[in-house]
Short mmCIF file of C-alpha atoms in Angstrom, two decimals:
data_model
loop_
_atom_site.label_atom_id
_atom_site.label_comp_id
_atom_site.label_asym_id
_atom_site.label_seq_id
_atom_site.Cartn_x
_atom_site.Cartn_y
_atom_site.Cartn_z
CA MET A 31 0.00 0.00 0.00
CA ARG A 32 1.27 3.45 -0.90
CA PRO A 33 2.07 5.82 2.02
CA GLU A 34 -0.71 8.23 1.03
CA ALA A 35 -3.19 5.33 0.88
CA GLU A 36 -2.13 4.25 4.37
CA PHE A 37 -2.65 7.79 5.57
CA MET A 38 -6.12 8.00 4.02
CA THR A 39 -7.33 4.74 5.55
CA ALA A 40 -6.15 5.99 8.95
CA VAL A 41 -8.18 9.22 8.66
CA SER A 42 -11.81 9.00 9.76
CA VAL A 43 -14.50 8.88 7.09
CA SER A 44 -17.49 11.19 7.11
CA VAL A 45 -20.65 10.43 5.13
CA ARG A 46 -23.29 12.98 4.19
CA ALA A 47 -26.08 13.55 1.69
CA ALA A 48 -24.76 14.98 -1.57
CA THR A 49 -26.20 18.25 -2.87
CA ASP A 50 -26.25 19.95 -6.27
CA ALA A 51 -23.03 21.73 -5.27
CA ASP A 52 -21.29 18.33 -5.10
CA ARG A 53 -22.15 17.35 -8.70
CA ALA A 54 -18.76 18.17 -10.22
CA ASN A 55 -16.71 16.51 -7.46
CA TRP A 56 -19.03 13.49 -7.41
CA ASN A 57 -18.68 12.96 -11.17
CA ALA A 58 -14.92 13.55 -11.11
CA PHE A 59 -14.64 10.75 -8.56
CA VAL A 60 -16.90 8.46 -10.64
CA GLU A 61 -14.88 9.07 -13.79
CA ALA A 62 -11.66 8.12 -11.97
CA SER A 63 -12.86 5.24 -9.79
CA PRO A 64 -12.39 1.68 -11.13
CA ALA A 65 -15.35 0.63 -8.96
CA ALA A 66 -17.76 3.14 -10.53
CA SER A 67 -19.99 2.77 -13.58
CA PHE A 68 -22.06 4.93 -15.89
CA PHE A 69 -24.96 4.46 -13.48
CA HIS A 70 -23.02 6.13 -10.67
CA LEU A 71 -23.04 9.49 -12.49
CA PHE A 72 -24.82 12.21 -10.54
CA GLU A 73 -27.27 12.92 -13.37
CA TRP A 74 -29.18 9.72 -12.59
CA ARG A 75 -30.35 11.38 -9.37
CA ASP A 76 -32.33 13.92 -11.38
CA ILE A 77 -33.73 11.22 -13.68
CA MET A 78 -34.86 9.08 -10.73
CA ARG A 79 -36.56 12.07 -9.14
CA ASP A 80 -37.97 13.96 -12.14
CA VAL A 81 -38.97 11.11 -14.49
CA PHE A 82 -39.92 8.35 -12.06
CA GLY A 83 -40.83 10.36 -8.97
CA HIS A 84 -38.54 8.33 -6.71
CA ARG A 85 -37.04 9.88 -3.60
CA THR A 86 -33.25 9.71 -3.79
CA HIS A 87 -30.48 9.43 -1.21
CA TYR A 88 -27.09 10.17 -2.76
CA LEU A 89 -24.39 9.52 -0.18
CA LEU A 90 -20.94 11.07 -0.35
CA ALA A 91 -17.97 9.82 1.70
CA GLU A 92 -15.08 12.19 2.44
CA GLN A 93 -11.66 11.86 4.07
CA ALA A 94 -9.31 14.75 4.73
CA GLY A 95 -11.48 17.04 2.62
CA ARG A 96 -11.62 14.86 -0.50
CA VAL A 97 -14.25 12.54 -1.96
CA CYS A 98 -13.35 8.92 -1.31
CA GLY A 99 -16.62 7.15 -2.08
CA VAL A 100 -20.16 7.48 -3.43
CA LEU A 101 -23.37 5.50 -3.14
CA PRO A 102 -26.45 6.43 -5.22
CA LEU A 103 -29.75 5.18 -3.78
CA ALA A 104 -33.39 5.53 -4.83
CA GLN A 105 -36.47 4.61 -2.84
CA VAL A 106 -39.07 2.61 -4.77
CA LYS A 107 -42.45 2.35 -3.07
CA SER A 108 -45.22 0.29 -4.68
CA ARG A 109 -48.29 -1.53 -3.41
CA LEU A 110 -47.83 -4.12 -6.15
CA PHE A 111 -44.06 -4.65 -6.06
CA GLY A 112 -43.05 -3.66 -2.54
CA HIS A 113 -40.97 -1.00 -0.82
CA SER A 114 -37.22 -0.93 -1.38
CA LEU A 115 -34.06 1.16 -1.35
CA VAL A 116 -31.94 0.32 -4.40
CA SER A 117 -28.56 1.20 -5.87
CA LEU A 118 -29.69 1.77 -8.54
CA PRO A 119 -33.09 1.24 -10.21
CA PHE A 120 -32.88 0.90 -14.02
CA GLY A 121 -29.12 0.36 -13.78
CA VAL A 122 -27.42 -3.00 -14.19
CA TYR A 123 -24.52 -1.91 -11.99
CA GLY A 124 -24.59 -0.05 -8.70
CA GLY A 125 -23.63 -0.33 -5.07
CA VAL A 126 -20.71 1.36 -3.38
CA ALA A 127 -17.84 2.89 -5.34
CA ALA A 128 -15.05 3.72 -2.89
CA ASP A 129 -11.30 4.21 -2.62
CA ASN A 130 -10.92 2.01 0.43
CA GLU A 131 -12.79 -0.40 2.67
CA ALA A 132 -13.32 2.13 5.45
CA ALA A 133 -15.21 4.41 3.07
CA ALA A 134 -17.20 1.51 1.62
CA LEU A 135 -18.27 0.31 5.06
CA ALA A 136 -19.21 3.83 6.16
CA LEU A 137 -21.42 4.28 3.09
CA GLU A 138 -23.09 0.89 3.52
CA THR A 139 -23.70 1.54 7.22
CA GLU A 140 -25.41 4.83 6.43
CA ALA A 141 -27.46 3.16 3.69
CA GLN A 142 -28.68 0.56 6.18
CA ARG A 143 -29.58 3.28 8.66
CA ILE A 144 -31.60 5.13 6.03
CA ALA A 145 -33.28 1.92 4.86
CA GLN A 146 -34.45 1.13 8.37
CA SER A 147 -35.60 4.70 9.01
CA LEU A 148 -37.68 4.58 5.82
CA GLY A 149 -39.21 1.25 6.80
CA VAL A 150 -38.35 -0.45 3.49
CA ASP A 151 -38.83 -4.16 2.91
CA HIS A 152 -35.26 -4.53 1.68
CA LEU A 153 -32.05 -2.77 0.67
CA GLU A 154 -30.47 -3.83 -2.65
CA PHE A 155 -26.94 -3.28 -3.96
CA ARG A 156 -26.37 -4.18 -7.63
CA ASN A 157 -22.73 -5.12 -7.24
CA VAL A 158 -20.33 -6.36 -9.88
CA THR A 159 -18.23 -8.10 -7.24
CA ALA A 160 -19.43 -9.80 -4.06
CA ARG A 161 -19.16 -7.87 -0.81
CA HIS A 162 -21.48 -9.57 1.69
CA THR A 163 -21.30 -13.34 1.49
CA ASP A 164 -23.73 -13.58 4.41
CA TRP A 165 -26.45 -11.58 2.62
CA PRO A 166 -29.02 -13.21 0.31
CA THR A 167 -27.82 -12.83 -3.28
CA GLU A 168 -29.70 -12.91 -6.59
CA ASP A 169 -27.73 -15.11 -8.99
CA LEU A 170 -30.13 -14.82 -11.94
CA TYR A 171 -28.15 -12.19 -13.84
CA VAL A 172 -24.82 -12.15 -15.64
CA THR A 173 -23.05 -9.48 -17.65
CA PHE A 174 -21.11 -9.76 -20.90
CA ARG A 175 -18.07 -7.57 -21.50
CA LYS A 176 -15.23 -7.91 -23.98
CA GLU A 177 -12.18 -5.89 -24.93
CA LEU A 178 -12.18 -4.77 -28.56
CA SER A 179 -9.25 -4.92 -30.91
CA PRO A 180 -8.25 -1.53 -32.38
CA ASP A 181 -8.52 -3.22 -35.81
CA VAL A 182 -12.01 -3.54 -37.34
CA GLU A 183 -11.28 -6.71 -39.29
CA ALA A 184 -9.74 -8.37 -36.24
CA ASN A 185 -13.01 -7.81 -34.38
CA MET A 186 -14.95 -9.37 -37.25
CA ASN A 187 -12.65 -12.40 -37.26
CA ALA A 188 -13.01 -12.76 -33.48
CA ILE A 189 -16.74 -13.43 -33.84
CA PRO A 190 -17.39 -17.22 -33.85
CA ARG A 191 -17.99 -18.63 -37.33
CA LYS A 192 -21.75 -19.21 -37.17
CA GLN A 193 -22.42 -15.80 -35.71
CA ARG A 194 -20.07 -14.18 -38.20
CA ALA A 195 -22.12 -15.77 -40.98
CA MET A 196 -25.23 -14.06 -39.61
CA VAL A 197 -23.46 -10.69 -39.65
CA ARG A 198 -22.41 -11.25 -43.25
CA LYS A 199 -26.00 -12.25 -44.08
CA GLY A 200 -27.18 -8.87 -42.80
CA ILE A 201 -24.54 -7.12 -44.90
CA LYS A 202 -25.53 -9.15 -47.98
CA ASN A 203 -29.19 -8.23 -47.42
CA GLY A 204 -28.28 -4.61 -48.02
CA LEU A 205 -29.07 -3.40 -44.51
CA VAL A 206 -28.04 0.11 -43.53
CA ALA A 207 -27.30 1.50 -40.05
CA LYS A 208 -27.84 5.17 -39.29
CA PHE A 209 -27.42 7.28 -36.15
CA ASP A 210 -30.64 9.14 -35.35
CA VAL A 211 -30.97 12.71 -34.10
CA ASP A 212 -34.01 11.84 -31.98
CA ASN A 213 -35.77 8.84 -30.43
CA ALA A 214 -38.81 8.55 -32.71
CA ARG A 215 -37.73 5.48 -34.70
CA PHE A 216 -36.12 3.84 -31.70
CA PHE A 217 -39.24 4.22 -29.55
CA GLU A 218 -41.48 2.81 -32.27
CA LEU A 219 -39.39 -0.36 -32.45
CA TYR A 220 -38.72 -0.60 -28.72
CA SER A 221 -42.34 -0.17 -27.60
CA ASP A 222 -43.57 -2.67 -30.20
CA ASN A 223 -40.90 -5.17 -29.14
CA VAL A 224 -41.64 -5.09 -25.41
CA HIS A 225 -45.38 -5.22 -26.12
CA ARG A 226 -44.93 -8.43 -28.12
CA HIS A 227 -43.07 -9.87 -25.13
CA GLY A 228 -45.86 -8.89 -22.76
CA THR A 229 -43.94 -6.37 -20.65
CA PRO A 230 -44.68 -2.66 -20.03
CA ALA A 231 -42.65 -0.06 -21.89
CA LEU A 232 -40.73 2.78 -20.33
CA SER A 233 -42.01 6.20 -21.39
CA ARG A 234 -40.88 8.17 -24.42
CA ARG A 235 -40.21 10.98 -21.94
CA TYR A 236 -37.61 8.82 -20.17
CA PHE A 237 -35.67 8.17 -23.36
CA ASP A 238 -35.86 11.80 -24.42
CA THR A 239 -34.55 12.78 -20.98
CA LEU A 240 -31.61 10.40 -21.36
CA ARG A 241 -30.64 12.01 -24.67
CA ALA A 242 -31.06 15.53 -23.29
CA THR A 243 -29.18 14.75 -20.06
CA PHE A 244 -26.22 12.82 -21.39
CA GLY A 245 -25.81 14.45 -24.80
CA GLU A 246 -23.01 12.84 -26.80
CA ARG A 247 -22.73 10.10 -24.17
CA CYS A 248 -26.04 8.67 -25.39
CA SER A 249 -26.76 7.67 -28.99
CA VAL A 250 -29.39 5.82 -31.02
CA MET A 251 -28.52 3.70 -34.04
CA THR A 252 -31.29 2.31 -36.28
CA VAL A 253 -31.07 -0.36 -38.96
CA GLU A 254 -33.11 -0.02 -42.14
CA GLY A 255 -33.81 -2.49 -44.89
CA PRO A 256 -32.82 -1.64 -48.49
CA ASP A 257 -36.40 -0.38 -48.94
CA GLY A 258 -36.09 1.95 -45.93
CA ALA A 259 -38.21 -0.23 -43.64
CA LEU A 260 -37.40 0.06 -39.93
CA LEU A 261 -35.94 -3.18 -38.61
CA SER A 262 -33.92 -2.71 -35.44
CA SER A 263 -32.66 0.03 -33.14
CA VAL A 264 -30.42 0.40 -30.10
CA MET A 265 -29.75 3.14 -27.55
CA SER A 266 -26.18 3.09 -26.23
CA PHE A 267 -24.29 4.83 -23.45
CA TYR A 268 -20.62 5.88 -23.53
CA PHE A 269 -18.55 5.87 -20.36
CA ARG A 270 -14.78 6.34 -20.26
CA ASP A 271 -13.46 3.88 -22.86
CA GLU A 272 -16.60 1.71 -22.94
CA ILE A 273 -19.78 1.52 -24.98
CA LEU A 274 -22.92 0.03 -23.44
CA PRO A 275 -25.73 -0.90 -25.88
CA TYR A 276 -28.52 -0.71 -23.32
CA TYR A 277 -32.04 -0.44 -24.70
CA ALA A 278 -33.09 -2.06 -27.96
CA GLY A 279 -36.07 -2.96 -30.09
CA ASP A 280 -36.72 -4.73 -33.34
CA ALA A 281 -39.48 -5.46 -35.82
CA GLU A 282 -40.75 -8.97 -36.43
CA ALA A 283 -38.98 -8.98 -39.82
CA ALA A 284 -35.60 -8.37 -38.17
CA ARG A 285 -34.84 -12.03 -37.45
CA ASP A 286 -35.13 -13.30 -41.03
CA LEU A 287 -32.98 -10.45 -42.35
CA ALA A 288 -30.32 -10.82 -39.60
CA ALA A 289 -30.94 -7.18 -38.63
CA ASN A 290 -30.02 -7.65 -34.97
CA ASP A 291 -26.74 -9.33 -35.85
CA PHE A 292 -25.95 -6.57 -38.33
CA LYS A 293 -26.94 -3.90 -35.77
CA TYR A 294 -24.52 -5.05 -33.09
CA TRP A 295 -21.72 -5.52 -35.59
CA GLU A 296 -22.20 -1.99 -36.91
CA LEU A 297 -22.17 -0.68 -33.35
CA MET A 298 -19.01 -2.65 -32.62
CA ARG A 299 -17.39 -1.34 -35.79
CA HIS A 300 -18.37 2.21 -34.85
CA ALA A 301 -16.92 1.75 -31.35
CA CYS A 302 -13.66 0.41 -32.76
CA GLU A 303 -13.30 3.32 -35.17
CA ARG A 304 -14.02 5.74 -32.33
CA GLY A 305 -11.20 4.22 -30.26
CA ILE A 306 -13.44 2.62 -27.66
CA ARG A 307 -11.74 -0.26 -25.85
CA VAL A 308 -14.57 -2.21 -24.18
CA PHE A 309 -17.89 -3.43 -25.59
CA ASP A 310 -20.31 -4.00 -22.72
CA TYR A 311 -23.14 -6.19 -24.00
CA GLY A 312 -24.95 -5.73 -20.72
CA ARG A 313 -27.05 -7.84 -18.42
CA SER A 314 -29.00 -10.97 -19.31
CA LYS A 315 -30.92 -13.53 -17.32
CA GLN A 316 -29.37 -16.98 -17.41
CA GLY A 317 -31.16 -19.45 -19.64
CA THR A 318 -32.77 -16.82 -21.88
CA GLY A 319 -32.47 -16.16 -25.61
CA SER A 320 -30.60 -12.95 -24.88
CA TYR A 321 -28.03 -14.92 -22.87
CA SER A 322 -27.50 -17.41 -25.72
CA PHE A 323 -27.30 -14.65 -28.34
CA LYS A 324 -24.49 -12.88 -26.51
CA LYS A 325 -22.57 -16.10 -25.90
CA ASN A 326 -22.78 -16.78 -29.63
CA TRP A 327 -20.73 -13.63 -30.18
CA GLY A 328 -17.87 -15.10 -28.17
CA PHE A 329 -18.58 -13.10 -25.00
CA GLU A 330 -18.19 -14.97 -21.72
CA PRO A 331 -20.73 -14.36 -18.94
CA ALA A 332 -19.57 -12.90 -15.64
CA PRO A 333 -21.88 -13.21 -12.62
CA LEU A 334 -23.47 -10.13 -11.09
CA HIS A 335 -23.79 -10.06 -7.32
CA TYR A 336 -27.06 -8.39 -6.42
CA GLU A 337 -26.97 -8.40 -2.64
CA TYR A 338 -29.97 -7.83 -0.38
CA CYS A 339 -30.40 -6.82 3.23
CA LEU A 340 -33.88 -8.06 4.13
CA TYR A 341 -35.93 -6.24 6.76
CA LYS A 342 -39.62 -7.03 6.27
CA ARG A 343 -39.49 -10.03 3.96
CA ASP A 344 -38.16 -13.58 4.22
CA SER A 345 -37.13 -14.12 0.60
CA LEU A 346 -35.73 -12.22 -2.38
CA PRO A 347 -38.11 -10.18 -4.52
CA ARG A 348 -38.85 -11.76 -7.92
CA ASN A 349 -40.15 -8.77 -9.83
CA ASN A 350 -39.20 -9.99 -13.30
CA PRO A 351 -40.97 -11.81 -16.18
CA SER A 352 -39.39 -15.16 -15.26
CA ASN A 353 -41.54 -15.28 -12.12
CA PRO A 354 -44.43 -17.72 -12.85
CA LYS A 355 -46.91 -15.55 -10.97
CA TYR A 356 -46.68 -12.93 -13.73
CA LYS A 357 -47.46 -15.38 -16.55
CA LEU A 358 -51.15 -14.44 -16.80
CA MET A 359 -50.35 -10.72 -16.59
CA ILE A 360 -47.87 -11.08 -19.46
CA GLU A 361 -50.45 -12.83 -21.66
CA VAL A 362 -53.05 -10.13 -20.93
CA TRP A 363 -50.53 -7.40 -21.70
CA ARG A 364 -49.72 -8.94 -25.09
CA ARG A 365 -53.38 -8.73 -26.06
CA MET A 366 -53.78 -5.13 -24.94
CA PRO A 367 -53.82 -2.44 -27.70
CA ARG A 368 -50.29 -1.06 -27.92
CA SER A 369 -51.40 2.57 -27.65
CA PHE A 370 -53.12 1.82 -24.36
CA ALA A 371 -50.18 -0.30 -23.14
CA ASN A 372 -47.76 2.56 -23.87
CA THR A 373 -49.93 4.89 -21.78
CA LEU A 374 -50.35 2.53 -18.85
CA GLY A 375 -46.90 0.91 -19.00
CA PRO A 376 -44.78 3.75 -17.54
CA LEU A 377 -47.01 3.86 -14.46
CA ILE A 378 -46.21 0.21 -13.79
CA VAL A 379 -42.60 -0.13 -14.89
CA ARG A 380 -41.46 2.90 -12.82
CA ASN A 381 -41.83 0.67 -9.75
CA LEU A 382 -39.93 -2.29 -11.22
CA GLY A 383 -36.56 -0.66 -11.87
#
């Protein structure tokens, strides 16, 4: 351990609620911390509050006058899905980002105090690495990340043969990928896609807020057929030297034309040409088609450690489509007119996170 690190761990840690005045220092820490992610950026506080109406608790740890850790939390309160404090809803990564263990423990201790004072059913940290082996842990999710080669052709050749053939099929079909200036085409494909799967869509307002908030760090790429037909679209985030394709949608015709395969290749090619080092394919549930699709690209799954401190419940929440109790609801949702589903959906999904 470096002398300055030894000094810092010896100095007491103070934890307080972050304010607007802390935004710059908070984000500077997030940009520099290996433990932080795109979802630790301070701007998510405003999105949680203004778009979803969730009360937020953004905790800042300091030592000797400098930021040494952050923990973003949002309170989700729902009669249907329960009452929780989460780091962070709608993010695949979360939990504590800290310079040292003393800061991490201080942040977690304060989070537990807040959780108990709010009377939540549980506290949830969406960790990449395990921290509390004695806490109940959700092992349903994995993430897929891979380092890109700086050479475009090397990235193509790194794709396993069968998947590479699908990419070439999309190219042969004359598909075209374009970056969009707004979310209109993306939302049309996304909302149709989730409706076909029987799940509520996030609001158009949410996606527009993401573009307005993050600017060049948020993009939408849409794939068209040679006749201009909309086939597939993806919204991606950029963080440090990473690209995160995060929200996506496709038309029913996309599969036969290999539009999804073409879409992710074009995004990978774009990332390579932009000098991005890591392609983060994001979270998938084990045993799903999304999981298999990403493995077919040669990405290896890494477990996510979603850790829970339970207060008023005896088991982990299962607020996802794989829970059998939602089977009937999913079937009903599929049959609902899409215009009505898009109106009602944001009121429901805001509490799922």
